[in-house]
Amino acid sequence: MAPYSVLVTGANRGIGLALVKEFLKNKDIGIVIATTRNPEKAKDLYGINDDRLRIVRLDLNDDDSIAEAVSELQAILGDKGLNVLVNNAAVLISSETKQKITRETLISQFQPNVFGTVILSQALLPLLEKASSLHQNEDLSINRAAILNISSGAGSIGQSTFDCPYGGSRLFRLFSYRASKASLNMITRTMGIDLVNESILVCCFCPGPVDTEMHPDKEHKDSLLKPEESASVLVNSFFKLNSSHNGNFYDRNLESIPF
């Protein structure tokens, strides 16, 4: 079994692009939708030769863009709805070490990582509910309907200790990013509770230390995972999800991470 449709946000590069390619390896998936703010610049996406791929313009900072994208998605998906929403799009707004965090920095960080993700998920609920309704009496899974939020171990309050690699003044520039991911984790738990009656599975995942433009640790580039390495393991874990995983936080290997 495989979901009929999958949507990945922020799919023009990095983990998002790798997830799109990984999902397309499964021939049983009918449609893979990749969203990006600037489709005209998404050369790697357009270089994928697969008729199942749809590329949709989406800016999570713009409500009008979200509304237009949802209308386009409704036309693409029709009565089958949307099985899997992967909220991958995010930004890392960094500042220099020990520089004061401004209100502008916080808003810029939370806009796509939190606010836009919530608004998009809410707007796509009718399509997710439609897909779920077509699989009556089945357990929660990505084959039925799921929202999968790509988070980060940097957002784990339980792992935020004095020896935490993300803490301390040395990486104080990650403060707003960590806060946004902690917020996304709470949103995941709340969505999991709120949507269980609609049989929509909700989880969040840390993809691990991946070599992307966003990763702050450029000094140890050789030790980072390639996006395709992380995506391969993530998608494998996605297919293992069931009701016991609903509302929880995992690493790419489906090992539990404390909120």
Short mmCIF file of N, CA, C and O in Angstrom, two decimals, residues 30-161:
data_model
loop_
_atom_site.label_atom_id
_atom_site.label_comp_id
_atom_site.label_asym_id
_atom_site.label_seq_id
_atom_site.Cartn_x
_atom_site.Cartn_y
_atom_site.Cartn_z
N GLY A 30 0.54 8.07 -6.65
CA GLY A 30 -0.03 8.63 -7.87
C GLY A 30 0.42 10.03 -8.20
O GLY A 30 0.68 10.35 -9.37
N ILE A 31 0.51 10.90 -7.20
CA ILE A 31 0.87 12.30 -7.41
C ILE A 31 1.80 12.76 -6.30
O ILE A 31 1.54 12.52 -5.12
N VAL A 32 2.88 13.44 -6.67
CA VAL A 32 3.76 14.10 -5.70
C VAL A 32 3.78 15.58 -6.05
O VAL A 32 4.16 15.97 -7.16
N ILE A 33 3.34 16.39 -5.11
CA ILE A 33 3.25 17.84 -5.32
C ILE A 33 4.39 18.52 -4.58
O ILE A 33 4.59 18.30 -3.38
N ALA A 34 5.14 19.32 -5.29
CA ALA A 34 6.27 20.06 -4.72
C ALA A 34 5.94 21.54 -4.74
O ALA A 34 5.62 22.10 -5.80
N THR A 35 6.00 22.19 -3.59
CA THR A 35 5.74 23.63 -3.56
C THR A 35 7.02 24.41 -3.33
O THR A 35 7.96 23.93 -2.67
N THR A 36 7.05 25.62 -3.88
CA THR A 36 8.20 26.50 -3.75
C THR A 36 7.75 27.93 -3.94
O THR A 36 6.78 28.19 -4.67
N ARG A 37 8.44 28.87 -3.32
CA ARG A 37 8.08 30.28 -3.47
C ARG A 37 8.33 30.79 -4.89
O ARG A 37 7.60 31.62 -5.39
N ASN A 38 9.39 30.27 -5.51
CA ASN A 38 9.78 30.76 -6.84
C ASN A 38 9.97 29.59 -7.80
O ASN A 38 11.11 29.15 -8.03
N PRO A 39 8.88 29.08 -8.39
CA PRO A 39 9.01 27.94 -9.31
C PRO A 39 9.96 28.21 -10.47
O PRO A 39 10.64 27.30 -10.94
N GLU A 40 10.03 29.46 -10.91
CA GLU A 40 10.88 29.79 -12.05
C GLU A 40 12.37 29.60 -11.74
O GLU A 40 13.19 29.48 -12.65
N LYS A 41 12.71 29.54 -10.46
CA LYS A 41 14.10 29.33 -10.07
C LYS A 41 14.38 27.89 -9.63
O LYS A 41 15.51 27.56 -9.27
N ALA A 42 13.35 27.05 -9.65
CA ALA A 42 13.48 25.67 -9.14
C ALA A 42 13.97 24.74 -10.25
O ALA A 42 13.28 23.82 -10.68
N LYS A 43 15.20 24.95 -10.71
CA LYS A 43 15.75 24.19 -11.82
C LYS A 43 15.84 22.69 -11.51
O LYS A 43 15.61 21.85 -12.37
N ASP A 44 16.21 22.38 -10.28
CA ASP A 44 16.35 20.97 -9.92
C ASP A 44 15.01 20.25 -9.95
O ASP A 44 14.94 19.07 -10.32
N LEU A 45 13.95 20.94 -9.55
CA LEU A 45 12.62 20.33 -9.60
C LEU A 45 12.20 20.07 -11.04
O LEU A 45 11.70 18.99 -11.37
N TYR A 46 12.41 21.05 -11.88
CA TYR A 46 12.01 20.90 -13.29
C TYR A 46 12.90 19.91 -14.02
O TYR A 46 12.56 19.46 -15.12
N GLY A 47 14.03 19.58 -13.42
CA GLY A 47 14.90 18.58 -14.03
C GLY A 47 14.46 17.15 -13.76
O GLY A 47 15.02 16.21 -14.32
N ILE A 48 13.43 16.99 -12.90
CA ILE A 48 12.91 15.65 -12.59
C ILE A 48 11.95 15.23 -13.69
O ILE A 48 10.96 15.91 -13.97
N ASN A 49 12.23 14.12 -14.31
CA ASN A 49 11.40 13.63 -15.42
C ASN A 49 10.43 12.58 -14.91
O ASN A 49 10.71 11.38 -14.92
N ASP A 50 9.28 13.04 -14.43
CA ASP A 50 8.25 12.14 -13.92
C ASP A 50 6.90 12.82 -14.06
O ASP A 50 6.69 13.90 -13.49
N ASP A 51 5.99 12.20 -14.78
CA ASP A 51 4.68 12.78 -15.03
C ASP A 51 3.83 12.93 -13.77
O ASP A 51 2.83 13.64 -13.77
N ARG A 52 4.23 12.25 -12.71
CA ARG A 52 3.45 12.33 -11.46
C ARG A 52 3.77 13.58 -10.65
O ARG A 52 3.07 13.90 -9.69
N LEU A 53 4.82 14.30 -11.03
CA LEU A 53 5.25 15.48 -10.28
C LEU A 53 4.46 16.72 -10.70
O LEU A 53 4.32 17.00 -11.88
N ARG A 54 3.95 17.44 -9.71
CA ARG A 54 3.29 18.72 -9.93
C ARG A 54 4.03 19.77 -9.12
O ARG A 54 4.31 19.56 -7.94
N ILE A 55 4.32 20.90 -9.73
CA ILE A 55 5.02 21.99 -9.04
C ILE A 55 4.06 23.15 -8.85
O ILE A 55 3.44 23.62 -9.81
N VAL A 56 3.91 23.59 -7.61
CA VAL A 56 2.93 24.62 -7.25
C VAL A 56 3.62 25.76 -6.52
O VAL A 56 4.42 25.53 -5.60
N ARG A 57 3.30 26.98 -6.91
CA ARG A 57 3.85 28.17 -6.23
C ARG A 57 3.19 28.32 -4.87
O ARG A 57 1.95 28.26 -4.74
N LEU A 58 4.00 28.54 -3.84
CA LEU A 58 3.46 28.73 -2.49
C LEU A 58 4.44 29.52 -1.64
O LEU A 58 5.60 29.14 -1.49
N ASP A 59 3.97 30.63 -1.09
CA ASP A 59 4.74 31.44 -0.16
C ASP A 59 4.02 31.41 1.18
O ASP A 59 2.93 31.97 1.32
N LEU A 60 4.60 30.75 2.17
CA LEU A 60 3.94 30.59 3.46
C LEU A 60 3.79 31.90 4.23
O LEU A 60 3.05 31.96 5.21
N ASN A 61 4.48 32.95 3.80
CA ASN A 61 4.36 34.25 4.45
C ASN A 61 3.20 35.07 3.90
O ASN A 61 2.95 36.19 4.37
N ASP A 62 2.49 34.54 2.91
CA ASP A 62 1.48 35.30 2.18
C ASP A 62 0.17 34.51 2.16
O ASP A 62 0.08 33.46 1.52
N ASP A 63 -0.85 35.01 2.83
CA ASP A 63 -2.14 34.31 2.88
C ASP A 63 -2.79 34.19 1.51
O ASP A 63 -3.46 33.19 1.22
N ASP A 64 -2.61 35.20 0.66
CA ASP A 64 -3.17 35.12 -0.69
C ASP A 64 -2.50 34.01 -1.48
O ASP A 64 -3.17 33.28 -2.24
N SER A 65 -1.19 33.86 -1.31
CA SER A 65 -0.47 32.79 -1.99
C SER A 65 -0.95 31.43 -1.51
O SER A 65 -1.12 30.49 -2.32
N ILE A 66 -1.19 31.30 -0.21
CA ILE A 66 -1.70 30.03 0.34
C ILE A 66 -3.07 29.72 -0.25
O ILE A 66 -3.33 28.59 -0.67
N ALA A 67 -3.94 30.73 -0.32
CA ALA A 67 -5.29 30.52 -0.86
C ALA A 67 -5.23 30.11 -2.33
O ALA A 67 -5.97 29.21 -2.77
N GLU A 68 -4.37 30.76 -3.10
CA GLU A 68 -4.24 30.42 -4.52
C GLU A 68 -3.70 29.00 -4.69
O GLU A 68 -4.15 28.24 -5.56
N ALA A 69 -2.73 28.62 -3.87
CA ALA A 69 -2.16 27.28 -3.94
C ALA A 69 -3.20 26.23 -3.59
O ALA A 69 -3.29 25.18 -4.26
N VAL A 70 -4.01 26.49 -2.57
CA VAL A 70 -5.03 25.53 -2.17
C VAL A 70 -6.06 25.33 -3.28
O VAL A 70 -6.49 24.21 -3.55
N SER A 71 -6.43 26.41 -3.96
CA SER A 71 -7.36 26.29 -5.08
C SER A 71 -6.77 25.42 -6.19
O SER A 71 -7.46 24.58 -6.77
N GLU A 72 -5.49 25.62 -6.47
CA GLU A 72 -4.82 24.81 -7.48
C GLU A 72 -4.74 23.35 -7.05
O GLU A 72 -4.95 22.43 -7.86
N LEU A 73 -4.49 23.13 -5.79
CA LEU A 73 -4.40 21.76 -5.27
C LEU A 73 -5.74 21.05 -5.32
O LEU A 73 -5.81 19.84 -5.61
N GLN A 74 -6.81 21.78 -5.06
CA GLN A 74 -8.14 21.19 -5.15
C GLN A 74 -8.42 20.70 -6.56
O GLN A 74 -9.01 19.63 -6.76
N ALA A 75 -7.98 21.47 -7.55
CA ALA A 75 -8.17 21.07 -8.95
C ALA A 75 -7.31 19.86 -9.30
O ALA A 75 -7.74 18.98 -10.06
N ILE A 76 -6.10 19.80 -8.76
CA ILE A 76 -5.19 18.69 -9.05
C ILE A 76 -5.68 17.39 -8.41
O ILE A 76 -5.69 16.33 -9.03
N LEU A 77 -6.13 17.48 -7.15
CA LEU A 77 -6.42 16.29 -6.37
C LEU A 77 -7.86 15.80 -6.50
O LEU A 77 -8.13 14.60 -6.35
N GLY A 78 -8.78 16.71 -6.75
CA GLY A 78 -10.16 16.33 -6.97
C GLY A 78 -10.77 15.57 -5.79
O GLY A 78 -10.50 15.85 -4.62
N ASP A 79 -11.57 14.54 -6.10
CA ASP A 79 -12.31 13.81 -5.08
C ASP A 79 -11.45 12.85 -4.26
O ASP A 79 -11.92 12.29 -3.27
N LYS A 80 -10.20 12.65 -4.66
CA LYS A 80 -9.34 11.74 -3.91
C LYS A 80 -8.69 12.40 -2.71
O LYS A 80 -8.17 11.73 -1.82
N GLY A 81 -8.69 13.71 -2.66
CA GLY A 81 -8.12 14.42 -1.52
C GLY A 81 -6.62 14.29 -1.43
O GLY A 81 -5.95 13.80 -2.35
N LEU A 82 -6.10 14.75 -0.30
CA LEU A 82 -4.65 14.73 -0.06
C LEU A 82 -4.34 13.74 1.05
O LEU A 82 -4.86 13.86 2.16
N ASN A 83 -3.48 12.79 0.77
CA ASN A 83 -3.11 11.80 1.79
C ASN A 83 -2.02 12.28 2.74
O ASN A 83 -2.11 12.06 3.95
N VAL A 84 -0.98 12.92 2.21
CA VAL A 84 0.17 13.28 3.05
C VAL A 84 0.59 14.72 2.80
O VAL A 84 0.89 15.11 1.67
N LEU A 85 0.62 15.50 3.87
CA LEU A 85 1.17 16.85 3.84
C LEU A 85 2.47 16.83 4.64
O LEU A 85 2.46 16.56 5.84
N VAL A 86 3.58 17.10 3.97
CA VAL A 86 4.88 17.19 4.66
C VAL A 86 5.24 18.67 4.77
O VAL A 86 5.62 19.30 3.78
N ASN A 87 5.09 19.22 5.96
CA ASN A 87 5.43 20.62 6.20
C ASN A 87 6.94 20.72 6.44
O ASN A 87 7.42 20.64 7.57
N ASN A 88 7.66 20.89 5.34
CA ASN A 88 9.12 20.94 5.40
C ASN A 88 9.67 22.36 5.33
O ASN A 88 10.74 22.64 5.89
N ALA A 89 8.97 23.26 4.66
CA ALA A 89 9.50 24.62 4.43
C ALA A 89 9.81 25.32 5.75
O ALA A 89 9.00 25.33 6.68
N ALA A 90 10.99 25.91 5.83
CA ALA A 90 11.41 26.63 7.03
C ALA A 90 12.59 27.51 6.70
O ALA A 90 13.24 27.33 5.66
N VAL A 91 12.86 28.46 7.57
CA VAL A 91 14.04 29.31 7.41
C VAL A 91 14.78 29.36 8.73
O VAL A 91 14.23 29.05 9.79
N LEU A 92 16.05 29.71 8.65
CA LEU A 92 16.84 29.93 9.85
C LEU A 92 17.35 31.36 9.78
O LEU A 92 18.18 31.69 8.94
N ILE A 93 16.79 32.21 10.65
CA ILE A 93 17.22 33.60 10.72
C ILE A 93 18.27 33.69 11.81
O ILE A 93 17.98 33.52 13.00
N SER A 94 19.50 33.89 11.43
CA SER A 94 20.57 33.89 12.42
C SER A 94 21.13 35.29 12.63
O SER A 94 21.01 36.16 11.79
N SER A 95 21.71 35.50 13.80
CA SER A 95 22.40 36.74 14.10
C SER A 95 23.81 36.45 14.57
O SER A 95 24.13 35.31 14.83
N GLU A 96 24.59 37.46 14.67
CA GLU A 96 25.96 37.26 15.14
C GLU A 96 25.94 36.85 16.61
O GLU A 96 25.00 37.14 17.35
N THR A 97 26.98 36.17 17.05
CA THR A 97 27.06 35.72 18.43
C THR A 97 26.86 36.88 19.41
O THR A 97 27.46 37.94 19.26
N LYS A 98 25.97 36.64 20.37
CA LYS A 98 25.66 37.59 21.45
C LYS A 98 24.96 38.85 20.96
O LYS A 98 24.76 39.79 21.73
N GLN A 99 24.59 38.90 19.69
CA GLN A 99 23.84 40.06 19.21
C GLN A 99 22.42 40.01 19.76
O GLN A 99 21.83 38.95 19.91
N LYS A 100 21.85 41.16 20.06
CA LYS A 100 20.50 41.20 20.60
C LYS A 100 19.49 40.68 19.59
O LYS A 100 19.59 40.95 18.40
N ILE A 101 18.53 39.93 20.08
CA ILE A 101 17.45 39.44 19.25
C ILE A 101 16.39 40.53 19.16
O ILE A 101 15.98 41.11 20.16
N THR A 102 15.95 40.81 17.96
CA THR A 102 14.96 41.86 17.75
C THR A 102 13.58 41.26 17.49
O THR A 102 13.44 40.08 17.14
N ARG A 103 12.58 42.09 17.65
CA ARG A 103 11.22 41.68 17.34
C ARG A 103 11.10 41.27 15.88
O ARG A 103 10.43 40.30 15.52
N GLU A 104 11.79 42.00 15.01
CA GLU A 104 11.76 41.70 13.58
C GLU A 104 12.34 40.30 13.29
O GLU A 104 11.81 39.56 12.47
N THR A 105 13.43 39.98 13.99
CA THR A 105 14.04 38.66 13.81
C THR A 105 13.08 37.56 14.20
O THR A 105 12.91 36.56 13.48
N LEU A 106 12.43 37.71 15.34
CA LEU A 106 11.49 36.70 15.82
C LEU A 106 10.32 36.52 14.87
O LEU A 106 9.93 35.40 14.55
N ILE A 107 9.76 37.63 14.39
CA ILE A 107 8.63 37.55 13.47
C ILE A 107 9.05 36.88 12.17
O ILE A 107 8.34 36.01 11.65
N SER A 108 10.22 37.25 11.65
CA SER A 108 10.70 36.66 10.40
C SER A 108 10.93 35.16 10.54
O SER A 108 10.73 34.40 9.59
N GLN A 109 11.33 34.72 11.73
CA GLN A 109 11.58 33.31 11.98
C GLN A 109 10.28 32.53 12.13
O GLN A 109 10.11 31.43 11.59
N PHE A 110 9.33 33.09 12.86
CA PHE A 110 8.09 32.40 13.14
C PHE A 110 7.11 32.41 11.97
O PHE A 110 6.24 31.53 11.88
N GLN A 111 7.23 33.38 11.07
CA GLN A 111 6.28 33.48 9.96
C GLN A 111 6.17 32.18 9.16
O GLN A 111 5.10 31.59 9.07
N PRO A 112 7.26 31.69 8.55
CA PRO A 112 7.14 30.45 7.78
C PRO A 112 7.16 29.20 8.65
O PRO A 112 6.44 28.23 8.39
N ASN A 113 8.00 29.21 9.70
CA ASN A 113 8.20 27.99 10.49
C ASN A 113 6.99 27.62 11.33
O ASN A 113 6.79 26.43 11.62
N VAL A 114 6.20 28.62 11.71
CA VAL A 114 5.05 28.36 12.58
C VAL A 114 3.75 28.87 11.98
O VAL A 114 2.84 28.08 11.67
N PHE A 115 3.65 30.17 11.78
CA PHE A 115 2.38 30.76 11.35
C PHE A 115 1.92 30.20 10.01
O PHE A 115 0.78 29.75 9.86
N GLY A 116 2.80 30.24 9.03
CA GLY A 116 2.43 29.77 7.69
C GLY A 116 2.10 28.28 7.67
O GLY A 116 1.19 27.84 6.96
N THR A 117 2.85 27.51 8.47
CA THR A 117 2.60 26.07 8.54
C THR A 117 1.21 25.78 9.09
O THR A 117 0.50 24.90 8.59
N VAL A 118 0.83 26.51 10.12
CA VAL A 118 -0.51 26.33 10.71
C VAL A 118 -1.60 26.73 9.73
O VAL A 118 -2.59 25.99 9.52
N ILE A 119 -1.44 27.88 9.08
CA ILE A 119 -2.45 28.37 8.15
C ILE A 119 -2.62 27.41 6.97
O ILE A 119 -3.74 27.10 6.55
N LEU A 120 -1.51 26.91 6.44
CA LEU A 120 -1.58 25.97 5.32
C LEU A 120 -2.25 24.67 5.75
O LEU A 120 -3.12 24.14 5.04
N SER A 121 -1.84 24.13 6.88
CA SER A 121 -2.43 22.87 7.36
C SER A 121 -3.93 23.01 7.55
O SER A 121 -4.71 22.12 7.18
N GLN A 122 -4.33 24.12 8.12
CA GLN A 122 -5.76 24.39 8.31
C GLN A 122 -6.49 24.46 6.97
O GLN A 122 -7.58 23.88 6.80
N ALA A 123 -5.89 25.14 6.00
CA ALA A 123 -6.53 25.31 4.69
C ALA A 123 -6.64 23.99 3.93
O ALA A 123 -7.55 23.81 3.11
N LEU A 124 -5.73 23.06 4.22
CA LEU A 124 -5.74 21.78 3.51
C LEU A 124 -6.52 20.69 4.24
O LEU A 124 -6.64 19.57 3.74
N LEU A 125 -7.08 21.01 5.39
CA LEU A 125 -7.83 20.01 6.16
C LEU A 125 -8.97 19.36 5.36
O LEU A 125 -9.16 18.14 5.44
N PRO A 126 -9.76 20.13 4.59
CA PRO A 126 -10.83 19.47 3.82
C PRO A 126 -10.30 18.41 2.86
O PRO A 126 -10.94 17.36 2.70
N LEU A 127 -9.14 18.64 2.25
CA LEU A 127 -8.56 17.65 1.34
C LEU A 127 -8.03 16.44 2.11
O LEU A 127 -8.14 15.30 1.64
N LEU A 128 -7.46 16.68 3.29
CA LEU A 128 -6.99 15.58 4.12
C LEU A 128 -8.16 14.75 4.65
O LEU A 128 -8.11 13.52 4.69
N GLU A 129 -9.22 15.44 5.05
CA GLU A 129 -10.41 14.75 5.55
C GLU A 129 -11.06 13.93 4.44
O GLU A 129 -11.56 12.82 4.70
N LYS A 130 -11.06 14.45 3.23
CA LYS A 130 -11.61 13.71 2.09
C LYS A 130 -10.83 12.42 1.88
O LYS A 130 -11.41 11.34 1.71
N ALA A 131 -9.49 12.51 1.88
CA ALA A 131 -8.67 11.32 1.70
C ALA A 131 -8.91 10.31 2.82
O ALA A 131 -9.03 9.10 2.58
N SER A 132 -8.98 10.80 4.05
CA SER A 132 -9.21 9.91 5.19
C SER A 132 -10.54 9.19 5.09
O SER A 132 -10.64 8.00 5.42
N SER A 133 -11.57 9.89 4.61
CA SER A 133 -12.91 9.30 4.52
C SER A 133 -12.99 8.15 3.52
O SER A 133 -13.92 7.34 3.58
N LEU A 134 -12.04 8.07 2.62
CA LEU A 134 -12.03 7.01 1.62
C LEU A 134 -11.42 5.72 2.15
O LEU A 134 -11.37 4.71 1.44
N HIS A 135 -10.94 5.74 3.40
CA HIS A 135 -10.29 4.58 3.99
C HIS A 135 -10.93 4.24 5.33
O HIS A 135 -10.25 4.17 6.36
N GLN A 136 -12.22 4.06 5.33
CA GLN A 136 -12.94 3.76 6.56
C GLN A 136 -12.42 2.47 7.20
O GLN A 136 -12.05 1.52 6.52
N ASN A 137 -12.41 2.46 8.54
CA ASN A 137 -12.03 1.28 9.33
C ASN A 137 -10.56 0.89 9.19
O ASN A 137 -10.17 -0.20 9.57
N GLU A 138 -9.73 1.78 8.64
CA GLU A 138 -8.29 1.54 8.59
C GLU A 138 -7.59 2.30 9.71
O GLU A 138 -8.06 3.34 10.16
N ASP A 139 -6.46 1.78 10.15
CA ASP A 139 -5.68 2.45 11.19
C ASP A 139 -5.07 3.74 10.64
O ASP A 139 -5.00 3.94 9.41
N LEU A 140 -4.63 4.60 11.53
CA LEU A 140 -3.94 5.81 11.10
C LEU A 140 -2.66 5.42 10.37
O LEU A 140 -1.91 4.55 10.81
N SER A 141 -2.40 6.10 9.26
CA SER A 141 -1.19 5.84 8.48
C SER A 141 -1.07 6.90 7.40
O SER A 141 -2.01 7.68 7.17
N ILE A 142 0.07 6.92 6.71
CA ILE A 142 0.21 7.86 5.60
C ILE A 142 -0.60 7.39 4.40
O ILE A 142 -0.85 8.18 3.48
N ASN A 143 -1.03 6.13 4.38
CA ASN A 143 -1.89 5.67 3.30
C ASN A 143 -3.29 6.27 3.41
O ASN A 143 -4.00 6.37 2.42
N ARG A 144 -3.65 6.64 4.63
CA ARG A 144 -4.97 7.22 4.87
C ARG A 144 -4.89 8.75 4.81
O ARG A 144 -5.32 9.36 3.85
N ALA A 145 -4.35 9.37 5.83
CA ALA A 145 -4.16 10.82 5.84
C ALA A 145 -3.19 11.19 6.94
O ALA A 145 -3.29 10.66 8.06
N ALA A 146 -2.25 12.08 6.65
CA ALA A 146 -1.24 12.43 7.64
C ALA A 146 -0.67 13.82 7.40
O ALA A 146 -0.54 14.27 6.26
N ILE A 147 -0.34 14.48 8.51
CA ILE A 147 0.42 15.72 8.48
C ILE A 147 1.75 15.43 9.17
O ILE A 147 1.78 15.04 10.34
N LEU A 148 2.84 15.58 8.45
CA LEU A 148 4.17 15.29 8.97
C LEU A 148 4.98 16.58 8.98
O LEU A 148 5.26 17.16 7.92
N ASN A 149 5.31 17.04 10.16
CA ASN A 149 6.03 18.30 10.32
C ASN A 149 7.53 18.04 10.50
O ASN A 149 7.92 17.28 11.38
N ILE A 150 8.34 18.64 9.64
CA ILE A 150 9.79 18.50 9.76
C ILE A 150 10.29 19.51 10.78
O ILE A 150 10.28 20.72 10.56
N SER A 151 10.70 19.00 11.93
CA SER A 151 11.13 19.83 13.04
C SER A 151 12.64 19.74 13.18
O SER A 151 13.36 19.57 12.19
N SER A 152 13.13 19.80 14.40
CA SER A 152 14.57 19.72 14.67
C SER A 152 14.79 19.38 16.13
O SER A 152 14.02 19.80 17.00
N GLY A 153 15.85 18.61 16.38
CA GLY A 153 16.22 18.34 17.76
C GLY A 153 16.54 19.62 18.51
O GLY A 153 16.46 19.66 19.74
N ALA A 154 16.86 20.68 17.78
CA ALA A 154 17.13 21.97 18.41
C ALA A 154 15.89 22.54 19.09
O ALA A 154 15.99 23.43 19.93
N GLY A 155 14.72 22.02 18.73
CA GLY A 155 13.48 22.49 19.34
C GLY A 155 13.02 21.65 20.52
O GLY A 155 11.95 21.89 21.07
N SER A 156 13.82 20.67 20.91
CA SER A 156 13.45 19.80 22.03
C SER A 156 13.81 20.46 23.35
O SER A 156 14.98 20.70 23.64
N ILE A 157 12.79 20.75 24.16
CA ILE A 157 13.04 21.32 25.48
C ILE A 157 13.68 20.26 26.38
O ILE A 157 14.56 20.55 27.18
N GLY A 158 13.25 19.00 26.23
CA GLY A 158 13.78 17.92 27.04
C GLY A 158 15.26 17.69 26.83
O GLY A 158 15.97 17.22 27.74
N GLN A 159 15.76 18.00 25.64
CA GLN A 159 17.17 17.82 25.35
C GLN A 159 17.98 19.11 25.52
O GLN A 159 19.17 19.15 25.24
N SER A 160 17.33 20.15 26.00
CA SER A 160 18.01 21.44 26.16
C SER A 160 18.68 21.47 27.53
O SER A 160 18.13 21.94 28.52
N THR A 161 19.89 20.95 27.57
CA THR A 161 20.65 20.88 28.82
C THR A 161 21.89 21.76 28.72
O THR A 161 22.17 22.36 27.68
#
